mmCIF file of C-alpha atoms in Angstrom:
data_model
loop_
_atom_site.group_PDB
_atom_site.id
_atom_site.type_symbol
_atom_site.label_atom_id
_atom_site.label_comp_id
_atom_site.label_asym_id
_atom_site.label_seq_id
_atom_site.Cartn_x
_atom_site.Cartn_y
_atom_site.Cartn_z
ATOM 1 C CA MET A 16 133.965 214.043 158.580
ATOM 2 C CA GLY A 17 136.804 211.689 157.937
ATOM 3 C CA GLU A 18 135.092 208.763 159.757
ATOM 4 C CA LEU A 19 131.833 209.383 158.063
ATOM 5 C CA ASN A 20 133.368 209.099 154.639
ATOM 6 C CA VAL A 21 135.132 205.876 155.549
ATOM 7 C CA THR A 22 131.964 204.382 156.947
ATOM 8 C CA CYS A 23 129.997 205.375 153.891
ATOM 9 C CA GLY A 24 132.643 203.880 151.635
ATOM 10 C CA ARG A 25 132.565 200.596 153.445
ATOM 11 C CA LEU A 26 128.798 200.555 153.428
ATOM 12 C CA ALA A 27 128.696 201.186 149.720
ATOM 13 C CA ARG A 28 131.150 198.367 149.026
ATOM 14 C CA ALA A 29 129.101 195.979 151.192
ATOM 15 C CA VAL A 30 125.962 196.833 149.292
ATOM 16 C CA ILE A 31 127.739 196.275 145.975
ATOM 17 C CA VAL A 32 129.113 192.863 147.059
ATOM 18 C CA ALA A 33 125.732 191.742 148.389
ATOM 19 C CA GLY A 34 124.128 192.758 145.140
ATOM 20 C CA ALA A 35 126.686 190.842 143.151
ATOM 21 C CA ILE A 36 126.206 187.676 145.207
ATOM 22 C CA ALA A 37 122.446 187.895 144.833
ATOM 23 C CA ALA A 38 122.832 188.337 141.092
ATOM 24 C CA CYS A 39 125.063 185.262 140.887
ATOM 25 C CA GLN A 40 122.621 183.122 142.862
ATOM 26 C CA ALA A 41 119.740 184.298 140.723
ATOM 27 C CA SER A 42 121.576 183.294 137.547
ATOM 28 C CA VAL A 43 122.708 179.856 138.842
ATOM 29 C CA ALA A 44 119.654 178.545 140.700
ATOM 30 C CA PRO A 45 117.278 176.673 138.253
ATOM 31 C CA SER A 46 113.657 177.436 138.096
ATOM 32 C CA THR A 47 111.469 174.920 139.907
ATOM 33 C CA ALA A 48 108.400 175.587 137.831
ATOM 34 C CA PRO A 49 109.766 174.194 134.516
ATOM 35 C CA ILE A 50 111.085 171.049 136.271
ATOM 36 C CA ALA A 51 107.679 170.349 137.804
ATOM 37 C CA THR A 52 106.098 170.882 134.430
ATOM 38 C CA GLN A 53 108.569 168.464 132.804
ATOM 39 C CA ILE A 54 107.909 165.818 135.443
ATOM 40 C CA ALA A 55 104.150 166.107 134.951
ATOM 41 C CA THR A 56 104.478 165.972 131.165
ATOM 42 C CA SER A 57 106.824 162.953 131.322
ATOM 43 C CA ALA A 58 104.456 161.124 133.645
ATOM 44 C CA SER A 59 101.528 161.692 131.328
ATOM 45 C CA THR A 60 103.321 160.492 128.148
ATOM 46 C CA THR A 61 105.393 157.521 129.392
ATOM 47 C CA PRO A 62 103.560 154.128 129.025
ATOM 48 C CA ILE A 63 102.776 152.558 132.373
ATOM 49 C CA ALA A 64 103.273 148.793 132.706
ATOM 50 C CA THR A 65 100.256 146.975 134.021
ATOM 51 C CA SER A 66 99.846 143.563 135.558
ATOM 52 C CA ASN A 67 97.370 142.418 132.798
ATOM 53 C CA PRO A 68 99.336 141.098 129.723
ATOM 54 C CA GLU A 69 98.088 141.889 126.251
ATOM 55 C CA PRO A 70 95.991 139.050 124.758
ATOM 56 C CA THR A 71 98.014 136.597 122.626
ATOM 57 C CA VAL A 72 96.815 136.411 119.037
ATOM 58 C CA THR A 73 96.635 132.732 117.953
ATOM 59 C CA PRO A 74 97.313 132.315 114.223
ATOM 60 C CA ARG A 75 94.354 130.939 112.368
ATOM 61 C CA SER A 76 94.989 127.425 111.220
ATOM 62 C CA ALA A 77 94.574 126.684 107.547
ATOM 63 C CA SER A 78 91.623 124.562 106.553
ATOM 64 C CA PRO A 79 92.697 120.933 106.002
ATOM 65 C CA SER A 80 92.916 119.896 102.373
ATOM 66 C CA PRO A 81 90.234 117.397 101.396
ATOM 67 C CA THR A 82 91.520 113.837 101.219
ATOM 68 C CA PRO A 83 91.559 112.756 97.571
ATOM 69 C CA ARG A 84 89.182 109.910 96.882
ATOM 70 C CA PRO A 85 90.920 106.956 95.231
ATOM 71 C CA ASN A 86 89.787 106.186 91.742
ATOM 72 C CA PRO A 87 88.059 102.802 91.663
ATOM 73 C CA THR A 88 90.056 100.175 89.835
ATOM 74 C CA PRO A 89 88.028 98.848 86.927
ATOM 75 C CA THR A 90 87.136 95.213 87.281
ATOM 76 C CA PRO A 91 88.988 93.253 84.592
ATOM 77 C CA ILE A 92 86.789 91.403 82.134
ATOM 78 C CA PRO A 93 87.493 87.660 82.452
ATOM 79 C CA VAL A 94 88.165 85.408 79.519
ATOM 80 C CA PRO A 95 85.227 83.222 78.491
ATOM 81 C CA PRO A 96 84.771 79.867 80.211
ATOM 82 C CA LYS A 97 85.703 76.573 78.646
ATOM 83 C CA PRO A 98 82.922 75.233 76.397
ATOM 84 C CA THR A 99 80.785 72.580 78.035
ATOM 85 C CA GLY A 100 78.088 70.192 76.803
ATOM 86 C CA VAL A 101 80.208 69.543 73.677
ATOM 87 C CA ALA A 102 79.170 66.937 71.099
ATOM 88 C CA PHE A 103 80.329 65.916 67.618
ATOM 89 C CA ALA A 104 78.385 64.533 64.654
ATOM 90 C CA GLU A 105 79.104 63.728 61.027
ATOM 91 C CA LYS A 106 76.735 63.535 58.046
ATOM 92 C CA ARG A 107 77.430 62.046 54.604
ATOM 93 C CA ALA A 108 75.509 62.363 51.392
ATOM 94 C CA GLY A 109 76.328 60.102 48.405
ATOM 95 C CA ASP A 110 77.848 56.649 48.227
ATOM 96 C CA ASP A 111 80.680 57.296 45.805
ATOM 97 C CA PRO A 112 83.685 58.366 47.905
ATOM 98 C CA PRO A 113 85.137 60.822 45.361
ATOM 99 C CA THR A 114 81.842 62.748 45.324
ATOM 100 C CA THR A 115 80.626 62.147 48.858
ATOM 101 C CA LYS A 116 79.498 65.314 50.639
ATOM 102 C CA ILE A 117 80.643 65.277 54.228
ATOM 103 C CA THR A 118 79.502 67.668 56.946
ATOM 104 C CA GLN A 119 81.048 67.640 60.408
ATOM 105 C CA ILE A 120 79.195 69.363 63.220
ATOM 106 C CA VAL A 121 80.193 70.482 66.717
ATOM 107 C CA THR A 122 77.631 71.656 69.276
ATOM 108 C CA TRP A 123 77.984 73.100 72.789
ATOM 109 C CA GLY A 124 75.714 74.025 75.647
ATOM 110 C CA ALA A 125 77.759 76.921 77.054
ATOM 111 C CA PRO A 126 78.903 79.604 76.789
ATOM 112 C CA ARG A 127 76.113 81.339 74.873
ATOM 113 C CA SER A 128 77.143 84.919 75.678
ATOM 114 C CA GLU A 129 76.974 87.781 73.186
ATOM 115 C CA GLY A 130 80.368 88.995 72.026
ATOM 116 C CA VAL A 131 81.930 85.546 72.380
ATOM 117 C CA GLU A 132 83.071 83.480 69.400
ATOM 118 C CA ILE A 133 83.655 79.748 69.228
ATOM 119 C CA ARG A 134 86.567 78.534 67.123
ATOM 120 C CA VAL A 135 86.877 74.887 66.154
ATOM 121 C CA TYR A 136 90.276 73.411 65.321
ATOM 122 C CA GLY A 137 91.582 70.175 63.945
ATOM 123 C CA VAL A 138 94.715 68.825 65.694
ATOM 124 C CA THR A 139 97.129 67.759 62.969
ATOM 125 C CA GLU A 140 99.227 65.406 65.082
ATOM 126 C CA CYS A 141 98.278 62.343 67.096
ATOM 127 C CA LEU A 142 99.913 63.767 70.192
ATOM 128 C CA ALA A 143 99.205 60.908 72.604
ATOM 129 C CA ARG A 144 100.463 58.144 70.298
ATOM 130 C CA PRO A 145 103.572 56.426 71.723
ATOM 131 C CA ALA A 146 106.743 56.685 69.705
ATOM 132 C CA SER A 147 106.950 52.890 69.240
ATOM 133 C CA PRO A 148 103.604 51.273 70.097
ATOM 134 C CA SER A 149 103.339 47.556 70.442
ATOM 135 C CA PRO A 150 101.559 45.622 67.668
ATOM 136 C CA ASP A 151 97.800 45.417 67.867
ATOM 137 C CA THR A 152 97.470 48.307 70.352
ATOM 138 C CA SER A 153 95.426 51.479 70.219
ATOM 139 C CA GLY A 154 94.569 54.570 72.227
ATOM 140 C CA PRO A 155 93.349 58.168 72.048
ATOM 141 C CA CYS A 156 95.261 60.749 70.056
ATOM 142 C CA LEU A 157 94.506 63.559 72.514
ATOM 143 C CA LEU A 158 94.344 63.643 76.308
ATOM 144 C CA GLU A 159 93.148 66.347 78.704
ATOM 145 C CA ARG A 160 95.700 69.044 79.614
ATOM 146 C CA THR A 161 97.811 68.379 76.514
ATOM 147 C CA PRO A 162 99.459 71.595 75.221
ATOM 148 C CA LEU A 163 98.118 72.656 71.829
ATOM 149 C CA PRO A 164 100.494 75.126 70.143
ATOM 150 C CA ALA A 165 99.345 76.883 66.968
ATOM 151 C CA SER A 166 101.720 74.693 64.949
ATOM 152 C CA VAL A 167 99.502 71.620 65.525
ATOM 153 C CA ARG A 168 96.114 73.342 64.953
ATOM 154 C CA THR A 169 94.207 74.077 61.752
ATOM 155 C CA LEU A 170 91.052 76.224 61.863
ATOM 156 C CA LEU A 171 87.938 74.319 60.743
ATOM 157 C CA ALA A 172 85.028 76.648 61.602
ATOM 158 C CA THR A 173 83.923 79.677 63.649
ATOM 159 C CA ALA A 174 80.494 80.682 64.946
ATOM 160 C CA PRO A 175 78.946 83.047 67.511
ATOM 161 C CA ALA A 176 78.735 81.372 70.899
ATOM 162 C CA SER A 177 75.030 82.187 70.989
ATOM 163 C CA ASP A 178 74.447 79.842 67.994
ATOM 164 C CA GLY A 179 75.457 76.759 69.934
ATOM 165 C CA VAL A 180 76.602 75.007 66.721
ATOM 166 C CA ALA A 181 79.391 75.204 64.144
ATOM 167 C CA SER A 182 79.798 73.072 61.023
ATOM 168 C CA TRP A 183 81.988 72.725 57.939
ATOM 169 C CA THR A 184 81.433 70.787 54.703
ATOM 170 C CA TRP A 185 83.523 69.469 51.804
ATOM 171 C CA THR A 186 83.136 67.027 48.945
ATOM 172 C CA GLY A 187 85.427 64.057 48.353
ATOM 173 C CA THR A 188 87.267 61.739 50.695
ATOM 174 C CA PHE A 189 89.776 58.929 50.598
ATOM 175 C CA ASP A 190 88.751 55.270 50.282
ATOM 176 C CA CYS A 191 90.590 53.785 53.226
ATOM 177 C CA GLU A 192 89.327 55.875 56.124
ATOM 178 C CA ILE A 193 91.278 55.291 59.282
ATOM 179 C CA GLY A 194 90.503 57.954 61.859
ATOM 180 C CA LEU A 195 88.600 61.143 61.131
ATOM 181 C CA ALA A 196 87.548 62.084 57.624
ATOM 182 C CA TYR A 197 89.028 65.388 56.474
ATOM 183 C CA ASP A 198 88.990 67.669 53.470
ATOM 184 C CA PRO A 199 91.622 66.347 51.037
ATOM 185 C CA ARG A 200 92.557 69.944 50.136
ATOM 186 C CA GLY A 201 93.665 70.656 53.688
ATOM 187 C CA PRO A 202 95.901 68.974 56.256
ATOM 188 C CA ALA A 203 94.694 65.781 57.893
ATOM 189 C CA TYR A 204 93.595 66.101 61.504
ATOM 190 C CA HIS A 205 93.341 63.439 64.181
ATOM 191 C CA SER A 206 91.368 65.280 66.885
ATOM 192 C CA ILE A 207 88.899 68.167 67.080
ATOM 193 C CA VAL A 208 88.930 70.824 69.806
ATOM 194 C CA LEU A 209 87.170 74.127 70.391
ATOM 195 C CA ALA A 210 87.614 77.228 72.561
ATOM 196 C CA ALA A 211 85.646 80.374 73.378
ATOM 197 C CA TYR A 212 87.216 83.681 72.289
ATOM 198 C CA SER A 213 86.538 87.312 73.291
ATOM 199 C CA ALA A 214 88.525 90.568 73.551
ATOM 200 C CA PRO A 215 90.406 89.612 76.781
ATOM 201 C CA GLY A 216 91.525 86.234 75.398
ATOM 202 C CA HIS A 217 90.307 82.682 74.998
ATOM 203 C CA SER A 218 89.314 79.812 77.201
ATOM 204 C CA ILE A 219 91.175 76.541 77.488
ATOM 205 C CA PHE A 220 90.310 74.018 74.821
ATOM 206 C CA ALA A 221 87.544 71.475 75.105
ATOM 207 C CA ILE A 222 87.878 68.176 73.282
ATOM 208 C CA ALA A 223 85.075 67.428 70.821
ATOM 209 C CA VAL A 224 86.743 64.353 69.289
ATOM 210 C CA PRO A 225 89.862 62.842 70.909
ATOM 211 C CA GLY A 226 90.607 60.740 67.831
ATOM 212 C CA ALA A 227 92.370 57.414 68.033
ATOM 213 C CA TRP A 228 95.520 55.679 66.954
ATOM 214 C CA TRP A 229 95.888 52.003 66.151
ATOM 215 C CA GLN A 230 98.986 49.924 65.669
ATOM 216 C CA PRO A 231 98.175 46.933 63.397
ATOM 217 C CA GLY A 232 98.978 43.427 64.521
ATOM 218 C CA LEU A 233 101.420 41.225 62.692
ATOM 219 C CA ASP A 234 98.653 39.526 60.701
ATOM 220 C CA ASP A 235 96.550 42.613 60.043
ATOM 221 C CA ILE A 236 96.222 43.991 56.533
ATOM 222 C CA VAL A 237 96.221 47.762 56.200
ATOM 223 C CA CYS A 238 94.641 49.252 53.084
#
C-alpha cells in the first residue's frame, strides 16, 4: 500500500506539471489565423508599384498676346511752294503828280491752291547796293538768296492764291521819281517780293521787282 501511494503521488504531480506546461504554451504561442488575415489585408490595401509611369500633365501655355499695331504717323503738310510765273505792272491815272492815282499789280501762275494766301512785300532797303559805289555805276537792289528779315519788309497787299493777282493803289507821288513809286504815307521801298503762306508756314520769297540803284557820275545832276 505504501508503494501504491507513492506511485500515485508521483503520477499526480506529473499530470499537474504537464498541464501547467501545456497551459503556458497555449498562452504564449500566437494564433496563426489573425496573422494570415493581417497579411492578406495588408496586401490588398498597399499600393503596388507598376512599370507604367503615370502620364505627365503638360501645363497649358497661355495664348500669345496680339502684337500691337503701330499707329501710322500722319504725313506732315508741306509749306506752299515758291510762287512762279511772277510779273509786275504799274498803272497811272492823271498827269498832275500830287493827284496821280497809281496802282501796282503783281501776278503769279502758281500756286493756285485753296487755303493758301499770297503776301506781297516792299523791301525798304537797297540790300545789294555797295557801301561806296563808284561814280556812274548801277545795279539791282535785290539778288536771289538774299535774307529778308521782317525789319526790311513792309506789307503791300494780300490775296488768295487762287486769285492769281494782288494789287494796291494810292494817290499822290513825288516829282523826282528815282526807283519805284511808293505811297508817300508809308515807307519807301526799293524792291517787291511775294511768298505763299498757309498753316504750316510760308514759302521762300520770289522777286517781283528787284529794283535798282544808281550812283550819279561827277557831271550828273540829281533832282
